[in-house]
């Protein structure tokens, strides 16, 4: 979508896009100044949290950055999308949260890339929201597990935590464990509804549990260029969040929604598609920002 396409014919542009994905080594993304941990949160359901988590993570991994996805949603959608085993009993984020195993014990390598790890969620996580209530340091169990030593041992550059559509203890654990929040916003009616509640929760966590927390990234998803509404939502969100909002907007695309059914990210399923390219562009923007965060 960037200005680079101006002098290209549509076919050339398409070929260029495919080349970028098929030969990722030609376009390495910069390593962040320091490891980045991003929580992907929005208590609204179906806005593209999981889709953005797995595709951004895959894009960074395909471009040489060691990336870890934590599936923190009992639905296990991120695990499914990355084709990671997550039957009940599989070592998962649940056992990590209750302190039975380490991140390294639970992390599996994805077939999408040798740089892409995933700690899956099994249905066992469904009870965790309640079990955690009576546990010591219940809000910071994920943070403890994601220690620098544990992540150094795996050589991780990026961690993405995929949250469930709620503001319960699992999401709080994710907000305590991360420095950054990435909020996907669907270009739809009511897009901003409920966002105030999310931002207030983030402020509460910041005030009491994690002063370093910051909403670093807003990603507009499921943009449908045929509707006036999508443009209205886009400008409203940009007006609100300014540069926090990525320039890249993820289009609504059938390929993006089909990919998880094949246990693939859209980057593997259809590398030349607009959906794949837009996630790649978004990942590049995120990675470029990561090089400027030295002061953090
Ligand atoms: P939940 O709140 O249930 O965890 P979510 O916020 O993680 O949902 P996703 O599961 O990523 O949202 O997306 C919701 C649905 O929209 C899925 O069926 C997904 O395949 C589809 N979807 C996501 N992004 C796109 C897109 N860019 N184009 C078309 N469909 C999309
Ligand atoms: Mg999800």
Short mmCIF file of C-alpha atoms and ligand atoms in Angstrom, two decimals:
data_model
loop_
_atom_site.label_atom_id
_atom_site.label_comp_id
_atom_site.label_asym_id
_atom_site.label_seq_id
_atom_site.Cartn_x
_atom_site.Cartn_y
_atom_site.Cartn_z
CA UNK A 1 0.00 0.00 0.00
CA UNK A 2 3.01 2.26 0.44
CA UNK A 3 4.05 4.86 -2.14
CA UNK A 4 6.57 2.43 -3.62
CA UNK A 5 3.82 0.96 -5.84
CA UNK A 6 3.14 4.16 -7.75
CA UNK A 7 5.16 3.30 -10.87
CA UNK A 8 4.38 -0.41 -10.87
CA UNK A 9 1.78 -2.10 -13.01
CA UNK A 10 -0.61 -4.21 -10.94
CA UNK A 11 1.08 -7.46 -12.05
CA UNK A 12 4.55 -6.17 -11.28
CA UNK A 13 3.39 -4.97 -7.91
CA UNK A 14 1.90 -8.39 -7.18
CA UNK A 15 5.11 -10.15 -8.23
CA UNK A 16 7.12 -7.80 -6.06
CA UNK A 17 4.87 -8.57 -3.13
CA UNK A 18 5.19 -12.32 -3.63
CA UNK A 19 8.98 -12.01 -3.92
CA UNK A 20 9.15 -10.18 -0.62
CA UNK A 21 7.32 -13.00 1.13
CA UNK A 22 8.90 -15.90 -0.72
CA UNK A 23 12.44 -14.59 -0.27
CA UNK A 24 12.23 -13.15 3.20
CA UNK A 25 16.00 -13.14 3.60
CA UNK A 26 16.17 -10.32 1.09
CA UNK A 27 14.30 -8.17 3.54
CA UNK A 28 15.47 -8.81 7.06
CA UNK A 29 13.65 -6.79 9.69
CA UNK A 30 15.70 -4.95 12.29
CA UNK A 31 16.22 -6.54 15.67
CA UNK A 32 14.67 -4.41 18.46
CA UNK A 33 16.95 -2.35 20.67
CA UNK A 34 15.68 -4.54 23.49
CA UNK A 35 13.26 -7.44 23.67
CA UNK A 36 9.66 -6.37 23.17
CA UNK A 37 6.65 -7.93 24.87
CA UNK A 38 3.32 -6.91 23.38
CA UNK A 39 -0.07 -7.82 24.77
CA UNK A 40 -2.75 -7.96 22.10
CA UNK A 41 -5.91 -6.93 23.88
CA UNK A 42 -9.44 -5.75 23.26
CA UNK A 43 -12.26 -7.13 25.36
CA UNK A 44 -14.52 -6.86 22.34
CA UNK A 45 -14.81 -10.24 20.62
CA UNK A 46 -13.85 -10.95 17.03
CA UNK A 47 -11.89 -7.77 16.30
CA UNK A 48 -8.81 -9.56 14.97
CA UNK A 49 -6.69 -10.10 18.11
CA UNK A 50 -5.74 -13.67 17.26
CA UNK A 51 -5.42 -13.08 13.53
CA UNK A 52 -3.14 -10.11 14.14
CA UNK A 53 -1.10 -11.96 16.77
CA UNK A 54 -0.29 -14.96 14.60
CA UNK A 55 0.28 -13.07 11.36
CA UNK A 56 2.44 -10.33 12.86
CA UNK A 57 4.43 -12.95 14.76
CA UNK A 58 4.88 -15.03 11.60
CA UNK A 59 5.95 -11.98 9.59
CA UNK A 60 8.62 -11.06 12.14
CA UNK A 61 9.79 -14.68 12.42
CA UNK A 62 10.00 -15.10 8.65
CA UNK A 63 12.26 -12.07 8.61
CA UNK A 64 14.76 -13.43 11.07
CA UNK A 65 13.39 -12.34 14.45
CA UNK A 66 12.82 -14.97 17.12
CA UNK A 67 9.21 -14.58 18.12
CA UNK A 68 7.11 -16.22 20.82
CA UNK A 69 3.32 -16.32 20.79
CA UNK A 70 1.61 -16.91 24.12
CA UNK A 71 -1.92 -18.17 23.59
CA UNK A 72 -3.72 -16.86 26.65
CA UNK A 73 -7.24 -17.59 25.43
CA UNK A 74 -8.93 -20.87 26.46
CA UNK A 75 -10.46 -20.92 22.95
CA UNK A 76 -6.94 -21.83 21.74
CA UNK A 77 -7.40 -20.05 18.43
CA UNK A 78 -3.79 -18.90 18.14
CA UNK A 79 -2.61 -22.45 18.77
CA UNK A 80 -4.97 -23.71 16.06
CA UNK A 81 -3.84 -21.06 13.59
CA UNK A 82 -0.20 -22.03 14.15
CA UNK A 83 -1.01 -25.77 14.04
CA UNK A 84 0.35 -26.31 17.55
CA UNK A 85 -0.91 -29.35 19.45
CA UNK A 86 -3.31 -28.20 22.18
CA UNK A 87 -5.37 -31.13 23.31
CA UNK A 88 -6.17 -31.21 27.02
CA UNK A 89 -3.08 -32.45 28.84
CA UNK A 90 -0.57 -30.94 26.40
CA UNK A 91 2.02 -28.82 28.26
CA UNK A 92 0.49 -25.38 27.94
CA UNK A 93 0.19 -21.89 29.34
CA UNK A 94 -2.12 -23.26 32.03
CA UNK A 95 0.67 -25.32 33.63
CA UNK A 96 2.95 -22.30 33.25
CA UNK A 97 0.50 -20.07 35.14
CA UNK A 98 0.06 -22.50 38.00
CA UNK A 99 3.85 -22.80 38.24
CA UNK A 100 4.20 -26.44 37.24
CA UNK A 101 6.41 -25.94 34.19
CA UNK A 102 8.56 -23.25 32.56
CA UNK A 103 7.97 -21.33 29.34
CA UNK A 104 10.67 -23.40 27.66
CA UNK A 105 8.88 -26.61 28.65
CA UNK A 106 5.63 -25.39 27.14
CA UNK A 107 6.94 -23.66 23.99
CA UNK A 108 6.60 -25.56 20.74
CA UNK A 109 8.16 -24.56 17.43
CA UNK A 110 5.68 -23.72 14.69
CA UNK A 111 5.94 -25.24 11.24
CA UNK A 112 5.56 -21.72 9.86
CA UNK A 113 9.13 -20.83 10.78
CA UNK A 114 11.94 -22.17 12.93
CA UNK A 115 12.00 -18.71 14.53
CA UNK A 116 8.39 -18.93 15.65
CA UNK A 117 7.50 -20.47 19.01
CA UNK A 118 4.09 -20.86 20.57
CA UNK A 119 2.99 -21.67 24.09
CA UNK A 120 -0.42 -23.19 23.42
CA UNK A 121 -3.67 -22.87 25.34
CA UNK A 122 -5.71 -25.94 26.10
CA UNK A 123 -9.23 -26.12 27.43
CA UNK A 124 -7.64 -26.49 30.90
CA UNK A 125 -7.13 -22.75 30.80
CA UNK A 126 -10.90 -22.22 31.00
CA UNK A 127 -10.81 -22.82 34.77
CA UNK A 128 -7.73 -20.69 35.36
CA UNK A 129 -9.64 -17.44 35.60
CA UNK A 130 -11.25 -18.79 38.79
CA UNK A 131 -8.33 -20.89 40.06
CA UNK A 132 -6.00 -17.90 39.89
CA UNK A 133 -8.16 -15.87 42.25
CA UNK A 134 -6.90 -17.73 45.32
CA UNK A 135 -3.28 -17.91 44.20
CA UNK A 136 -0.36 -15.90 45.51
CA UNK A 137 0.63 -13.01 43.24
CA UNK A 138 -2.27 -13.90 41.00
CA UNK A 139 -1.82 -10.92 38.68
CA UNK A 140 1.87 -11.47 37.99
CA UNK A 141 2.16 -15.18 37.35
CA UNK A 142 2.75 -14.77 33.63
CA UNK A 143 5.28 -12.01 34.27
CA UNK A 144 7.22 -14.32 36.59
CA UNK A 145 7.24 -17.04 33.94
CA UNK A 146 8.36 -14.63 31.21
CA UNK A 147 11.55 -13.75 33.06
CA UNK A 148 14.52 -12.34 31.18
CA UNK A 149 16.47 -15.53 31.89
CA UNK A 150 13.74 -17.73 30.44
CA UNK A 151 13.41 -15.60 27.30
CA UNK A 152 17.18 -15.18 26.92
CA UNK A 153 17.54 -18.95 26.98
CA UNK A 154 15.25 -19.15 23.95
CA UNK A 155 16.83 -16.08 22.32
CA UNK A 156 13.46 -14.35 21.97
CA UNK A 157 13.24 -10.89 20.33
CA UNK A 158 9.45 -10.49 20.32
CA UNK A 159 6.67 -11.87 22.51
CA UNK A 160 3.01 -11.49 21.53
CA UNK A 161 0.35 -12.41 24.08
CA UNK A 162 -3.06 -13.17 22.60
CA UNK A 163 -5.78 -12.26 25.10
CA UNK A 164 -9.31 -13.58 25.46
CA UNK A 165 -12.20 -11.18 24.84
CA UNK A 166 -12.57 -10.19 28.48
CA UNK A 167 -10.87 -8.05 31.09
CA UNK A 168 -10.50 -10.82 33.66
CA UNK A 169 -7.41 -12.14 35.42
CA UNK A 170 -5.92 -13.68 32.28
CA UNK A 171 -5.90 -10.32 30.51
CA UNK A 172 -4.61 -8.65 33.68
CA UNK A 173 -1.74 -11.19 33.75
CA UNK A 174 -0.97 -10.29 30.14
CA UNK A 175 -1.02 -6.55 30.92
CA UNK A 176 1.31 -7.04 33.87
CA UNK A 177 3.73 -9.20 31.85
CA UNK A 178 4.08 -6.78 28.92
CA UNK A 179 5.53 -3.35 28.37
CA UNK A 180 3.37 -2.63 25.36
CA UNK A 181 -0.27 -3.06 24.45
CA UNK A 182 -1.33 -3.57 20.86
CA UNK A 183 -5.03 -2.89 20.38
CA UNK A 184 -6.63 -4.18 17.19
CA UNK A 185 -9.68 -2.13 16.22
CA UNK A 186 -12.13 -3.42 13.66
CA UNK A 187 -13.20 -0.85 11.07
CA UNK A 188 -16.83 -1.33 11.96
CA UNK A 189 -19.74 0.34 13.58
CA UNK A 190 -19.30 0.52 17.38
CA UNK A 191 -15.54 0.13 16.86
CA UNK A 192 -14.72 2.55 19.64
CA UNK A 193 -17.41 1.32 21.98
CA UNK A 194 -15.88 -0.35 25.00
CA UNK A 195 -12.46 1.09 24.23
CA UNK A 196 -12.76 3.53 27.13
CA UNK A 197 -13.22 0.62 29.51
CA UNK A 198 -10.13 -1.11 28.10
CA UNK A 199 -8.05 2.06 28.41
CA UNK A 200 -9.23 2.59 31.99
CA UNK A 201 -8.20 -0.96 32.86
CA UNK A 202 -4.82 -0.40 31.28
CA UNK A 203 -4.44 2.77 33.36
CA UNK A 204 -5.33 0.86 36.53
CA UNK A 205 -2.74 -1.81 35.79
CA UNK A 206 -0.23 0.93 35.02
CA UNK A 207 -0.96 2.74 38.27
CA UNK A 208 -0.84 -0.27 40.54
CA UNK A 209 1.03 -3.14 38.95
CA UNK A 210 3.08 -2.19 35.90
CA UNK A 211 4.18 1.45 35.61
CA UNK A 212 6.06 0.77 32.37
CA UNK A 213 2.91 -0.26 30.49
CA UNK A 214 2.08 1.75 27.39
CA UNK A 215 -0.43 1.49 24.53
CA UNK A 216 2.21 1.53 21.84
CA UNK A 217 0.29 0.28 18.83
CA UNK A 218 -3.20 0.50 17.37
CA UNK A 219 -3.93 -1.65 14.33
CA UNK A 220 -7.01 -1.14 12.21
CA UNK A 221 -8.36 -4.45 10.97
CA UNK A 222 -10.94 -5.79 8.53
CA UNK A 223 -11.02 -2.59 6.52
CA UNK A 224 -13.54 -2.70 3.70
CA UNK A 225 -12.73 0.02 1.21
CA UNK A 226 -16.16 -0.17 -0.36
CA UNK A 227 -17.85 1.30 2.67
CA UNK A 228 -17.86 4.91 3.75
CA UNK A 229 -18.10 3.72 7.31
CA UNK A 230 -14.65 2.10 7.22
CA UNK A 231 -13.10 5.44 6.26
CA UNK A 232 -15.03 7.23 8.97
CA UNK A 233 -13.83 4.77 11.60
CA UNK A 234 -10.27 5.01 10.29
CA UNK A 235 -10.14 8.78 10.55
CA UNK A 236 -11.87 8.78 13.91
CA UNK A 237 -9.32 6.32 15.33
CA UNK A 238 -6.42 8.23 13.80
CA UNK A 239 -7.80 11.47 15.22
CA UNK A 240 -7.95 9.86 18.64
CA UNK A 241 -4.68 7.96 18.71
CA UNK A 242 -2.44 9.82 16.25
CA UNK A 243 0.86 8.11 15.55
CA UNK A 244 0.11 5.23 17.89
CA UNK A 245 -2.07 3.96 15.04
CA UNK A 246 -0.05 2.15 12.37
CA UNK A 247 -0.20 3.57 8.85
CA UNK A 248 -0.89 0.09 7.54
CA UNK A 249 -4.52 -0.97 7.66
CA UNK A 250 -5.44 -4.65 7.38
CA UNK A 251 -8.06 -5.17 4.66
CA UNK A 252 -10.96 -7.54 5.01
CA UNK A 253 -9.85 -10.54 3.00
CA UNK A 254 -11.21 -14.03 2.54
CA UNK A 255 -7.67 -15.45 2.44
CA UNK A 256 -6.97 -14.09 5.93
CA UNK A 257 -10.04 -15.85 7.31
CA UNK A 258 -9.40 -19.10 5.41
CA UNK A 259 -5.78 -19.58 6.49
CA UNK A 260 -6.38 -20.82 10.09
CA UNK A 261 -8.56 -23.61 8.71
CA UNK A 262 -5.36 -24.99 7.16
CA UNK A 263 -3.27 -24.44 10.28
CA UNK A 264 -1.42 -21.70 8.47
CA UNK A 265 -0.86 -18.00 8.74
CA UNK A 266 -1.92 -16.01 5.69
CA UNK A 267 1.77 -15.47 4.95
CA UNK A 268 2.14 -19.18 4.30
CA UNK A 269 -1.33 -19.78 2.88
CA UNK A 270 -1.22 -17.08 0.23
CA UNK A 271 2.01 -15.07 0.42
CA UNK A 272 1.13 -12.76 -2.44
CA UNK A 273 -2.30 -11.83 -1.15
CA UNK A 274 -3.19 -8.36 0.06
CA UNK A 275 -3.84 -9.76 3.52
CA UNK A 276 -0.35 -11.26 3.73
CA UNK A 277 1.27 -8.11 2.41
CA UNK A 278 -0.58 -5.87 4.80
CA UNK A 279 0.46 -7.95 7.80
CA UNK A 280 4.01 -7.86 6.51
CA UNK A 281 3.84 -4.07 6.16
CA UNK A 282 2.39 -3.75 9.67
CA UNK A 283 5.16 -5.99 11.06
CA UNK A 284 7.76 -3.83 9.33
CA UNK A 285 6.29 -0.69 10.90
CA UNK A 286 6.34 -2.37 14.32
CA UNK A 287 9.93 -3.54 13.85
CA UNK A 288 11.08 -0.11 12.67
CA UNK A 289 9.60 1.47 15.77
CA UNK A 290 11.42 -1.12 17.89
CA UNK A 291 14.79 0.22 16.82
CA UNK A 292 13.91 3.65 18.22
CA UNK A 293 12.92 2.48 21.68
CA UNK A 294 16.40 2.46 23.20
CA UNK A 295 15.44 5.02 25.83
CA UNK A 296 12.66 2.82 27.22
P1 LIG B 1 -11.94 -13.39 19.98
O1 LIG B 1 -12.37 -12.17 20.70
O2 LIG B 1 -13.03 -14.41 19.86
O3 LIG B 1 -10.67 -13.96 20.50
P2 LIG B 1 -10.38 -12.11 17.96
O4 LIG B 1 -10.43 -10.70 18.40
O5 LIG B 1 -9.18 -12.90 18.29
O6 LIG B 1 -11.66 -12.90 18.47
P3 LIG B 1 -10.11 -13.15 15.33
O7 LIG B 1 -10.41 -14.52 15.78
O8 LIG B 1 -8.73 -12.82 14.95
O9 LIG B 1 -10.63 -12.10 16.39
O10 LIG B 1 -11.04 -12.74 14.09
C1 LIG B 1 -12.45 -12.91 14.17
C2 LIG B 1 -12.95 -13.51 12.88
O11 LIG B 1 -12.70 -12.59 11.81
C3 LIG B 1 -12.24 -14.79 12.49
O12 LIG B 1 -13.16 -15.65 11.88
C4 LIG B 1 -11.18 -14.34 11.52
O13 LIG B 1 -10.84 -15.35 10.59
C5 LIG B 1 -11.88 -13.18 10.83
N1 LIG B 1 -10.92 -12.18 10.36
C6 LIG B 1 -9.96 -11.57 11.09
N2 LIG B 1 -9.28 -10.69 10.34
C7 LIG B 1 -9.82 -10.74 9.10
C8 LIG B 1 -9.56 -10.06 7.86
N3 LIG B 1 -8.60 -9.16 7.76
N4 LIG B 1 -10.33 -10.36 6.80
C9 LIG B 1 -11.32 -11.28 6.91
N5 LIG B 1 -11.62 -11.95 8.02
C10 LIG B 1 -10.88 -11.69 9.12
MG1 LIG B 2 -8.95 -14.50 19.64
#
